[in-house]
mmCIF file of C-alpha atoms and ligand atoms in Angstrom:
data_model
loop_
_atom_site.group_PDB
_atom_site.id
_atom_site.type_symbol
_atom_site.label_atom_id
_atom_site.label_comp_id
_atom_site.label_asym_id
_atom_site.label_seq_id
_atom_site.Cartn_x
_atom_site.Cartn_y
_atom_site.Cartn_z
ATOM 1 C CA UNK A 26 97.765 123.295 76.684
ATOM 2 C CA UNK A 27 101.659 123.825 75.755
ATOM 3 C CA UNK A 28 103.551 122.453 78.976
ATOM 4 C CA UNK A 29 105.770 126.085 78.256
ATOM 5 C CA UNK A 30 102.615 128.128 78.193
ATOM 6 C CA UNK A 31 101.532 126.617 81.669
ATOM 7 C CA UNK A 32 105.430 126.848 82.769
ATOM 8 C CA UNK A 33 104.532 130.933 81.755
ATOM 9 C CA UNK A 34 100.838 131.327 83.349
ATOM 10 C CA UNK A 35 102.350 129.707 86.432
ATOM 11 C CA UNK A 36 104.219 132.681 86.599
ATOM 12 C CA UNK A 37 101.860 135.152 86.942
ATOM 13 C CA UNK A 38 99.917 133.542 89.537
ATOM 14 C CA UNK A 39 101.539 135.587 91.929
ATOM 15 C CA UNK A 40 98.175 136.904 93.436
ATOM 16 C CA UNK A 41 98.222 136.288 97.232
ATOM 17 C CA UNK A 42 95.204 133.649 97.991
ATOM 18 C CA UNK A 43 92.468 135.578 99.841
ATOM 19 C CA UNK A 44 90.760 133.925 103.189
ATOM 20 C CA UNK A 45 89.377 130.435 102.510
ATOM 21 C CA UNK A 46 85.884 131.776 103.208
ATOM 22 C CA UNK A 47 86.361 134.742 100.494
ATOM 23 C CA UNK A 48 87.290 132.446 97.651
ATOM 24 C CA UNK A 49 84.318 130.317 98.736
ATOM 25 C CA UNK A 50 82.089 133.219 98.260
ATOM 26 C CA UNK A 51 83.671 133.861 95.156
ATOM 27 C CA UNK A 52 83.576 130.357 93.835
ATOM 28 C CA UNK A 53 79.275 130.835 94.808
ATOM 29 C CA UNK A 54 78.812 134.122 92.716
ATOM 30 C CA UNK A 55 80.375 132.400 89.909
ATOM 31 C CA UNK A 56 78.366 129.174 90.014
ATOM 32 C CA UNK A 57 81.562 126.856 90.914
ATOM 33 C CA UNK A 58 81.447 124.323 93.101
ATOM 34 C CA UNK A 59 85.498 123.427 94.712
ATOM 35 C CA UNK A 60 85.978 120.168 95.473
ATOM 36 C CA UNK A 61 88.610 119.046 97.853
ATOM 37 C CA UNK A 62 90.505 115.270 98.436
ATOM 38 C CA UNK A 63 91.424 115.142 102.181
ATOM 39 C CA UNK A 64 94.961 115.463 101.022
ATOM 40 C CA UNK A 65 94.868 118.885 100.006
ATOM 41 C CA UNK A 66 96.697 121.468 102.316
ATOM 42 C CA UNK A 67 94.165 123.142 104.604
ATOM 43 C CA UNK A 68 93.616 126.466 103.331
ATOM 44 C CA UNK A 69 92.252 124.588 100.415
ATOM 45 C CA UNK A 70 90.085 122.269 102.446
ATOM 46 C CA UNK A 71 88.551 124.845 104.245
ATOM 47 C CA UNK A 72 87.947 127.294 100.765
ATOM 48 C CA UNK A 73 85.728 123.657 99.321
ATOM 49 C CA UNK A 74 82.462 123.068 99.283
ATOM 50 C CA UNK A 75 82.763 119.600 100.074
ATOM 51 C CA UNK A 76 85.830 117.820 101.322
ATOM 52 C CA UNK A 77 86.116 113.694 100.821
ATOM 53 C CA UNK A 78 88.237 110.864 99.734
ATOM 54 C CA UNK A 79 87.924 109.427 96.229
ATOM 55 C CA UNK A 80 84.610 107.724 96.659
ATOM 56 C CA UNK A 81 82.665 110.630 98.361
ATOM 57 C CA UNK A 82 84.358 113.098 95.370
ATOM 58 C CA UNK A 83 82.835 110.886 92.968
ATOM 59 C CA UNK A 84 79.244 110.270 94.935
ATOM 60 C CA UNK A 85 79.043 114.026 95.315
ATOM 61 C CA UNK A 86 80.458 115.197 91.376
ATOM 62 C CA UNK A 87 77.298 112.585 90.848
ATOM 63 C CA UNK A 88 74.522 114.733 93.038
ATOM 64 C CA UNK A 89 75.201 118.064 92.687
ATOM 65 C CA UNK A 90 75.298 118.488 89.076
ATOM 66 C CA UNK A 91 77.331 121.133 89.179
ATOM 67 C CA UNK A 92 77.894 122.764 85.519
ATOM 68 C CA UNK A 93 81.362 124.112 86.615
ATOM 69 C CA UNK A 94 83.583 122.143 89.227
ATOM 70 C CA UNK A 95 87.083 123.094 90.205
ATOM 71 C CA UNK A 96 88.457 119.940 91.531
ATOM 72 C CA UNK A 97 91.319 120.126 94.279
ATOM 73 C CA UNK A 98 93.094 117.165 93.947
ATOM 74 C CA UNK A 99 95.431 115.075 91.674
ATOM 75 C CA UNK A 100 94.426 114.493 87.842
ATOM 76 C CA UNK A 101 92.823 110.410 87.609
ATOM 77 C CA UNK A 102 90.281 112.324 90.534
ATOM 78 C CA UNK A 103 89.312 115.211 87.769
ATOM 79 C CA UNK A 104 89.208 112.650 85.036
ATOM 80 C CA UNK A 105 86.992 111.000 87.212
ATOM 81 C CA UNK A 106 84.429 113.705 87.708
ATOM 82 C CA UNK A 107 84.708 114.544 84.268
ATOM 83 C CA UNK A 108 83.490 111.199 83.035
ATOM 84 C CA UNK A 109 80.393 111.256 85.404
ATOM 85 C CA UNK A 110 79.534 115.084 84.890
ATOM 86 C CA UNK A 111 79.995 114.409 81.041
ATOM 87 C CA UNK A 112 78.197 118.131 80.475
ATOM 88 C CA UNK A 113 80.042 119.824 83.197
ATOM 89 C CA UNK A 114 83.220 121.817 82.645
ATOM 90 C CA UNK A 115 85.609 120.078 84.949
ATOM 91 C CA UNK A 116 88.634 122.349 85.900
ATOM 92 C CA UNK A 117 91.796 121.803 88.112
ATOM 93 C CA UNK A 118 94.451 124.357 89.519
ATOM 94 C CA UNK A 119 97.162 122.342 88.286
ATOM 95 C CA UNK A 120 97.167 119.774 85.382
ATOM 96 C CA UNK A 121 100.541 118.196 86.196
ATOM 97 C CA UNK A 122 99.450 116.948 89.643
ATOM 98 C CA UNK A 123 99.775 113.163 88.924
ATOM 99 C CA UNK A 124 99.842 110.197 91.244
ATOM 100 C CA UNK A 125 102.866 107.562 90.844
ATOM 101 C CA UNK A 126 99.973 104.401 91.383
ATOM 102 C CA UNK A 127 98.472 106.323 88.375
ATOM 103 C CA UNK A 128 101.886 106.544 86.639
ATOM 104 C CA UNK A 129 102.434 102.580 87.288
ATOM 105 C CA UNK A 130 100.143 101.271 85.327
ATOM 106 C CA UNK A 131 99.803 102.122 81.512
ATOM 107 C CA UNK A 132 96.778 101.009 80.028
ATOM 108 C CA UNK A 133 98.724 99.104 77.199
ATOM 109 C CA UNK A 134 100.936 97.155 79.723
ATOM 110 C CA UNK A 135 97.425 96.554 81.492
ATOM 111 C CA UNK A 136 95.695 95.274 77.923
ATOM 112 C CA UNK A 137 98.933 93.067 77.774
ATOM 113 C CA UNK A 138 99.164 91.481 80.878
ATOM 114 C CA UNK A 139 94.806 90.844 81.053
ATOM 115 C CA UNK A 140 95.875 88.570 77.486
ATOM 116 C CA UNK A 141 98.638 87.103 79.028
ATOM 117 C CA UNK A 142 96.852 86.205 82.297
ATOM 118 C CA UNK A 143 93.759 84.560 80.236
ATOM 119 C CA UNK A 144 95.990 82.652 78.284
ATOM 120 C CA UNK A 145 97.656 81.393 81.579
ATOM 121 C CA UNK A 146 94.508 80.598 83.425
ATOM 122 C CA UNK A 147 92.836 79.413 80.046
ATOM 123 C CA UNK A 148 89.832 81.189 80.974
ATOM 124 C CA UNK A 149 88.262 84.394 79.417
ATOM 125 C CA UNK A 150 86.585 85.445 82.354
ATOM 126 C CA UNK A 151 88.618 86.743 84.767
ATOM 127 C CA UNK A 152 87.428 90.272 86.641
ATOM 128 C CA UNK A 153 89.447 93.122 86.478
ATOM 129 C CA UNK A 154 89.257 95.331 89.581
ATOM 130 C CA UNK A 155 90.862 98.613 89.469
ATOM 131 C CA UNK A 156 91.571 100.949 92.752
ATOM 132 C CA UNK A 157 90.149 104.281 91.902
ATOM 133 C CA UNK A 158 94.012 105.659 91.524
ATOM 134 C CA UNK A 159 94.331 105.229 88.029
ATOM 135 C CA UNK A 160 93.758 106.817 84.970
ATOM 136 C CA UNK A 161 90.663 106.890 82.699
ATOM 137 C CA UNK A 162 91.974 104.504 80.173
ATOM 138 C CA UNK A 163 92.549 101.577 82.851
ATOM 139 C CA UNK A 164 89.690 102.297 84.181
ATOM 140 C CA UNK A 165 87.920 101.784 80.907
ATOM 141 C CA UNK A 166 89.866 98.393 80.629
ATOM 142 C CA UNK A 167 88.512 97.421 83.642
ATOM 143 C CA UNK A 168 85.146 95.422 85.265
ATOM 144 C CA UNK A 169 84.878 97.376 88.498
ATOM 145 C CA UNK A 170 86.646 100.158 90.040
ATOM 146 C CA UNK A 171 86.885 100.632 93.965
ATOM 147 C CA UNK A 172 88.226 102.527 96.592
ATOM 148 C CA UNK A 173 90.294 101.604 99.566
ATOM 149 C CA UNK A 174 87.228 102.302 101.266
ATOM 150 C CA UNK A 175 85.010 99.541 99.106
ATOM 151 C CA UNK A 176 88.350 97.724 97.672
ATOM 152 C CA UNK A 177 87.171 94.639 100.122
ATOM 153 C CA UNK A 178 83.811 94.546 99.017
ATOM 154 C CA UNK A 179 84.153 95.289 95.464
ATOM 155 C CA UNK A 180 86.504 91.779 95.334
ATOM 156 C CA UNK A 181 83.145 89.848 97.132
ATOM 157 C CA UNK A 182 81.033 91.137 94.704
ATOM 158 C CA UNK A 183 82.611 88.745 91.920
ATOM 159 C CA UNK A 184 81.095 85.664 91.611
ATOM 160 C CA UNK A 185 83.123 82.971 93.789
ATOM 161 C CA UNK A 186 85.386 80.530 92.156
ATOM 162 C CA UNK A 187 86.397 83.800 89.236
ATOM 163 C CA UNK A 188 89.402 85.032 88.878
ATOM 164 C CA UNK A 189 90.406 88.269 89.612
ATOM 165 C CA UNK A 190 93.357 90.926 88.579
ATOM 166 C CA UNK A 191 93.372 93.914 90.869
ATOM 167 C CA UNK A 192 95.413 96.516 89.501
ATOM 168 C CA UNK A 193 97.614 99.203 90.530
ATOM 169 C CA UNK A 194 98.755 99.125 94.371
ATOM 170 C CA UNK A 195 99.958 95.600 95.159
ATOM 171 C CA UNK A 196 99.895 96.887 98.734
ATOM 172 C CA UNK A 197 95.966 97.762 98.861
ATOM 173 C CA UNK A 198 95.732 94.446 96.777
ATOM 174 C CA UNK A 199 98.002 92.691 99.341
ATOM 175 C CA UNK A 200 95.710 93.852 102.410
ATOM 176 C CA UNK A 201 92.480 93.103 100.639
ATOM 177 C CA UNK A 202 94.268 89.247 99.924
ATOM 178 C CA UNK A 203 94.454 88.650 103.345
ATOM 179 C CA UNK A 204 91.173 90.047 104.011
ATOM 180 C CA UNK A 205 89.447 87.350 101.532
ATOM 181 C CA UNK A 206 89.759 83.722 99.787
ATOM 182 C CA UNK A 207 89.434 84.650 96.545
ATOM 183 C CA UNK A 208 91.837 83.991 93.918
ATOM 184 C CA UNK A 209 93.513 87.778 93.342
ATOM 185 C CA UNK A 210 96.680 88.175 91.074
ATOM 186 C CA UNK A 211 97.926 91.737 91.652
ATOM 187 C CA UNK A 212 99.606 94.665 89.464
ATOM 188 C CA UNK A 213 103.167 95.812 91.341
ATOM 189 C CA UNK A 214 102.821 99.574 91.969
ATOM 190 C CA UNK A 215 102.532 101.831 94.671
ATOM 191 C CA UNK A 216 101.746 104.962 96.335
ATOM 192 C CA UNK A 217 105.180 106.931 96.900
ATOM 193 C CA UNK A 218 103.852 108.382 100.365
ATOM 194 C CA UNK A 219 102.280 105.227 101.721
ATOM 195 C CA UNK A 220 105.355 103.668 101.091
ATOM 196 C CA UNK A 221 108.038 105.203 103.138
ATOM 197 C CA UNK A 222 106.480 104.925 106.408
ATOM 198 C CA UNK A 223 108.797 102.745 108.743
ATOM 199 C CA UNK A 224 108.319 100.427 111.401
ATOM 200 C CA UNK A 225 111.105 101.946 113.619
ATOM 201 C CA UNK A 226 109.540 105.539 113.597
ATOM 202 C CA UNK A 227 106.175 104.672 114.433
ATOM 203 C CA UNK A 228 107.664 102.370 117.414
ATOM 204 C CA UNK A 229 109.516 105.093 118.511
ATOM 205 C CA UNK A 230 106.052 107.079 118.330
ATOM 206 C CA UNK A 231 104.234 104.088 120.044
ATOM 207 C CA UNK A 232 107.013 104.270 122.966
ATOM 208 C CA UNK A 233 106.111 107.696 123.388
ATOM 209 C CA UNK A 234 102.741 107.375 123.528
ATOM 210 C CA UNK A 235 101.769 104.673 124.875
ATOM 211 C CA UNK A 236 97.849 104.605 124.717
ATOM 212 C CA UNK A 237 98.156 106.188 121.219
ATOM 213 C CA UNK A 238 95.927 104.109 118.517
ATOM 214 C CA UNK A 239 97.901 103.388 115.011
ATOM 215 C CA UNK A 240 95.636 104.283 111.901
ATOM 216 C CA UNK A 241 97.536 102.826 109.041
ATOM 217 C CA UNK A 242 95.681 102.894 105.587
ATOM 218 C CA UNK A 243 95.754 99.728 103.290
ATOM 219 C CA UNK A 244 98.053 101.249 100.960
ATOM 220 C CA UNK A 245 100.854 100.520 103.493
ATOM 221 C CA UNK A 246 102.909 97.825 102.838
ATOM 222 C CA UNK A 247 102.425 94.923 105.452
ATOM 223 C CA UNK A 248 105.234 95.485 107.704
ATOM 224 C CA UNK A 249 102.933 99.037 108.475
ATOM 225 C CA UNK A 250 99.706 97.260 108.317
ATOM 226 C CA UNK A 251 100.928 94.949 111.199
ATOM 227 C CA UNK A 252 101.703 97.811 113.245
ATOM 228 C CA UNK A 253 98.358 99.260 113.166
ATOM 229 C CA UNK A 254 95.691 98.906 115.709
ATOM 230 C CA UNK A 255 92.651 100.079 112.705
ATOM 231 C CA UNK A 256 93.753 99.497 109.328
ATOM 232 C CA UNK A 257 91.192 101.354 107.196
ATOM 233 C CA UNK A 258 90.669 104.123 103.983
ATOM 234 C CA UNK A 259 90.336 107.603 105.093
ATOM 235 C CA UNK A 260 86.811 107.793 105.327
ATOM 236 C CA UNK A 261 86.743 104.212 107.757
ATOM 237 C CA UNK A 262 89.291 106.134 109.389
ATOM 238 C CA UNK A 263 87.036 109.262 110.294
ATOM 239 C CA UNK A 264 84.215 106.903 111.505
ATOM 240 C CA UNK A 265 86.838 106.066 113.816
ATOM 241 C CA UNK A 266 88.157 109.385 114.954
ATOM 242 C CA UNK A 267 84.478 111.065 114.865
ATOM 243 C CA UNK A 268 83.328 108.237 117.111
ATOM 244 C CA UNK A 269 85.622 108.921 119.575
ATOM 245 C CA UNK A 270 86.974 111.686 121.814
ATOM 246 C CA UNK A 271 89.874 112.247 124.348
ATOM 247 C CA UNK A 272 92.347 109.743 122.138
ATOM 248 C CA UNK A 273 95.412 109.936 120.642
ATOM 249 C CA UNK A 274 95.914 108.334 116.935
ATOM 250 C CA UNK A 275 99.009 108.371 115.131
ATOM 251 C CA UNK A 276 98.252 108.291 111.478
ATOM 252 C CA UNK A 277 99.909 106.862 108.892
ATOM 253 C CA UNK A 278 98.457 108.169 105.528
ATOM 254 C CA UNK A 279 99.264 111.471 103.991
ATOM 255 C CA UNK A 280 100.186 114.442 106.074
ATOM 256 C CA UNK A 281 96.987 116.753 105.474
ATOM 257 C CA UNK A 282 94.318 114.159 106.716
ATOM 258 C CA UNK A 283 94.895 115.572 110.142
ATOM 259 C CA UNK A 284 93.626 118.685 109.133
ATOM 260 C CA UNK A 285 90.912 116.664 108.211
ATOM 261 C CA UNK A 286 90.577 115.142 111.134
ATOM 262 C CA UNK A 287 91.153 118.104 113.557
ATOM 263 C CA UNK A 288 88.372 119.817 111.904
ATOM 264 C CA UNK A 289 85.666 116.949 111.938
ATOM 265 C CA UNK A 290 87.086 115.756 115.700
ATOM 266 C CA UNK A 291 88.587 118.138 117.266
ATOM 267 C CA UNK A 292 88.463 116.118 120.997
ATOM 268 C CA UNK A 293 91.233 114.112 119.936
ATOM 269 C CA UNK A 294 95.133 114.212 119.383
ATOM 270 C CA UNK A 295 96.622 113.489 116.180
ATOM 271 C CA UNK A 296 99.943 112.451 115.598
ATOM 272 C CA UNK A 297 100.980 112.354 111.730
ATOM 273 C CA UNK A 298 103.218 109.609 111.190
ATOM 274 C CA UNK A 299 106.449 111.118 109.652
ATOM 275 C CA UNK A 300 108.077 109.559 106.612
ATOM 276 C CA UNK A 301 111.795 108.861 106.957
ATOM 277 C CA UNK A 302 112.846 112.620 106.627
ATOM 278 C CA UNK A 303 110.636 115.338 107.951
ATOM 279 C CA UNK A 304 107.790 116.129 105.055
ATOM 280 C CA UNK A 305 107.577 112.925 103.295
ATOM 281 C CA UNK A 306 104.009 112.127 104.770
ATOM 282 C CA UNK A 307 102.858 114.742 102.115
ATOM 283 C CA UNK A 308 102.290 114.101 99.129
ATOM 284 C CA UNK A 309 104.366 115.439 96.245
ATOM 285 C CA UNK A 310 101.537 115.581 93.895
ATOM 286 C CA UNK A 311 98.638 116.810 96.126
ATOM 287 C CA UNK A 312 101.285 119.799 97.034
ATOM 288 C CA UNK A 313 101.432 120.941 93.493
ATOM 289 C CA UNK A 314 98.186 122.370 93.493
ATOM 290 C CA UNK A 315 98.321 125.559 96.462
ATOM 291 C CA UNK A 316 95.932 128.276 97.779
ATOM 292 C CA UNK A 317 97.613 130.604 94.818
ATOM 293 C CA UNK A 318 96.614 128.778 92.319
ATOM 294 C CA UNK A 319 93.706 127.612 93.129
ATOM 295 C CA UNK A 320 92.556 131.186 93.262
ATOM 296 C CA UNK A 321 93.800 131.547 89.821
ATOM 297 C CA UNK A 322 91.875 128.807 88.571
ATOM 298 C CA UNK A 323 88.751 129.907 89.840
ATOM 299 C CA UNK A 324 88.954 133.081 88.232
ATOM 300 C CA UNK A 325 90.168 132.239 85.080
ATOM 301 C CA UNK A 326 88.193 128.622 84.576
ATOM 302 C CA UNK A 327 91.786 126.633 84.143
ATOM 303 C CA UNK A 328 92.630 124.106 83.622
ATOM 304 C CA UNK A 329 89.995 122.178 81.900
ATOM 305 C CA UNK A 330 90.317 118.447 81.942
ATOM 306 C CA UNK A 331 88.759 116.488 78.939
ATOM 307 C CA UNK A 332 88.807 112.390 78.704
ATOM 308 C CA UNK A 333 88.538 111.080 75.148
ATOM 309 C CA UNK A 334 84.746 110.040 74.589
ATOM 310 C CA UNK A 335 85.027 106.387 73.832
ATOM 311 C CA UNK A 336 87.358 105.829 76.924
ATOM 312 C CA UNK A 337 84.526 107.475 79.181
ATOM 313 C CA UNK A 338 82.114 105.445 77.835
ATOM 314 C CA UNK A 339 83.425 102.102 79.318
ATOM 315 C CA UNK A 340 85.391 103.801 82.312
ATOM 316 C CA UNK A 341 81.934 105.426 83.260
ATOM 317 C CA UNK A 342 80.372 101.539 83.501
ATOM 318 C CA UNK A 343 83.370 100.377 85.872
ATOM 319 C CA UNK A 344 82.793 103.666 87.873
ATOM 320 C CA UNK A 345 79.173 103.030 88.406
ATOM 321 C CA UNK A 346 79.636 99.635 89.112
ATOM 322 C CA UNK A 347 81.921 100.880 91.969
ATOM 323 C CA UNK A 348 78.731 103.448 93.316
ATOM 324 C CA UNK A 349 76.584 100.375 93.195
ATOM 325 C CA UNK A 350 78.842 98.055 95.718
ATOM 326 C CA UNK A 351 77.338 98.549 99.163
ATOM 327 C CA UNK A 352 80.188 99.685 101.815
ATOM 328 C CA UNK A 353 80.217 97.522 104.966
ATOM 329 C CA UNK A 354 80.818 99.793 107.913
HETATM 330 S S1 LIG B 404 99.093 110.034 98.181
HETATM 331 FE FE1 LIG B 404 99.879 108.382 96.895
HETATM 332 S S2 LIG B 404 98.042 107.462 96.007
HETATM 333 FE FE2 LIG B 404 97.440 109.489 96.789
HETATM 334 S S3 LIG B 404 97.713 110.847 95.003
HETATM 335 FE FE3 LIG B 404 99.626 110.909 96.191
HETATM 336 S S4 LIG B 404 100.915 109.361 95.159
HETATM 337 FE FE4 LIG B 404 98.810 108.967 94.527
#
């Protein structure tokens, strides 16, 4: 669709969003099933059927077998869906809702770089790993994709002594380096959120609250990492939280994983980790898709995502390869 004629249907999606639980209903008597990343803002999460990070999307767009799915997130998480519910009609309340890790890495600068790097090494075999925070067509270029919460475990699954390219976030990449001996070259982008959490603020936080916990996630850089008392991917992170009660955390990942957390553990304080000015733990992209329009797109079925057949095909091996990598907990 015409970015103008979405510019214009934007427009009329002035209709108020009703009560999470109404649009719920609504999504039932219509045969849609919402699905919601943990980033989305909370009238969202609590309108989904299911709520996850990117790994428990994709295990769940696998079960259900939903033929309509209105996915709440950002547009590599659709795509993803997509290419494992081939027959279902994937739909998301905002196609421009991007991600900048998916933004730095173009598949042709990948295809490039994976020739270059062979021709350095002077082996043919290297392993590309991709985080799951990409688009279709690196994934397709790629041997495994993972999540930050199976990134670690994904990079032991390749045969020892075999190189290994893990693309986009160098920080994720970074944190799974230290975590490991294998031979990893990384890809330099990263998560615009993730990356503007400072050291000073969350000392200042620590001084405040002393017997707080730091959750950081691994697409920190270091300097955050080294803070933390748990560095883990949001779903290692709710083990944590639901395990626990009467604590404080301060958490350093995206703004609307409290809500997350407050609804799943309730017992415990959470402290979002601000970035340097007051909203910058949110993410820019996640925010683009709101209660309004996801009302809109449940009633009117926009807007559909499609992935070019021949792409799914190989992104769809990487992606199961990912499902097949036992977590360690
Ligand atoms: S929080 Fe970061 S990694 Fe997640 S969608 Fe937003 S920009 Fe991408």
């Amino acid at each position: 669709m015409a970015v103008d004629t979405m510019v214009r249907e934007e427009a009329v999606m002035v209709e108020p969003a009703p009560d999470p639980r109404e649009m719920r209903k609504f999504a039932d008597r219509n045969g849609i099933l919402i699905l919601a990343h943990s980033y989305q803002d909370g009238h969202i999460q609590d309108a989904a059927h299911f709520v996850g990070d990117s790994l428990e999307l994709a295990r769940e767009a696998v079960e259900v077998k939903a033929s309509r799915i209105c996915f709440c997130g950002v547009h590599f998480m659709a795509e993803t869906a997509k290419i494992l519910n081939p027959e279902s009609h994937v739909f998301m309340p905002d196609l421009k809702a991007g991600c900048s890790l998916a933004e730095g890495c173009d598949a042709k600068d990948l295809a490039r770089y994976q020739a270059h790097l062979k021709g350095k090494l002077g082996r043919d075999d290297l392993v590309t790993i991709c985080y799951i925070n990409c688009t279709a067509a690196v994934k397709a270029l790629s041997d495994i994709v993972c999540t930050s919460g199976n990134a670690l475990e994904a990079v032991n699954s390749v045969p020892r002594g075999t190189p290994i390219l893990f693309v986009p976030d160098v920080h994720l990449g970074g944190w799974v380096k230290e975590n490991t001996d294998r031979e990893i070259y990384l890809w330099n982008a990263t998560c615009v959120v993730h990356e503007l959490f400072s050291v000073d603020t969350l000392r200042a936080l620590k001084k405040e609250h002393p017997d707080a916990q730091i959750l950081a996630h691994p697409e920190c850089p270091k300097n955050i990492r080294d803070e933390a008392d748990f560095v883990r991917g949001t779903a290692g992170m709710l083990r944590i939280v639901t395990a626990n009660k009467g604590k404080t955390y301060i958490v350093a990942t995206e703004g609307n994983m409290v809500h997350r957390f407050k609804t799943e553990a309730p017992e415990n304080t959470y402290i979002a980790a601000p970035g340097p000015s007051c909203a910058c733990n949110l993410c820019p992209h996640m925010q683009r898709n709101t209660p309004e329009k996801l009302w809109y797109s449940l009633r009117t079925g926009r807007y559909e995502v499609f992935v070019d057949d021949a792409v799914a095909v190989n992104a769809r091996k990487a992606l199961e390869r990912m499902l097949a990598v036992r977590v360690a907990r």
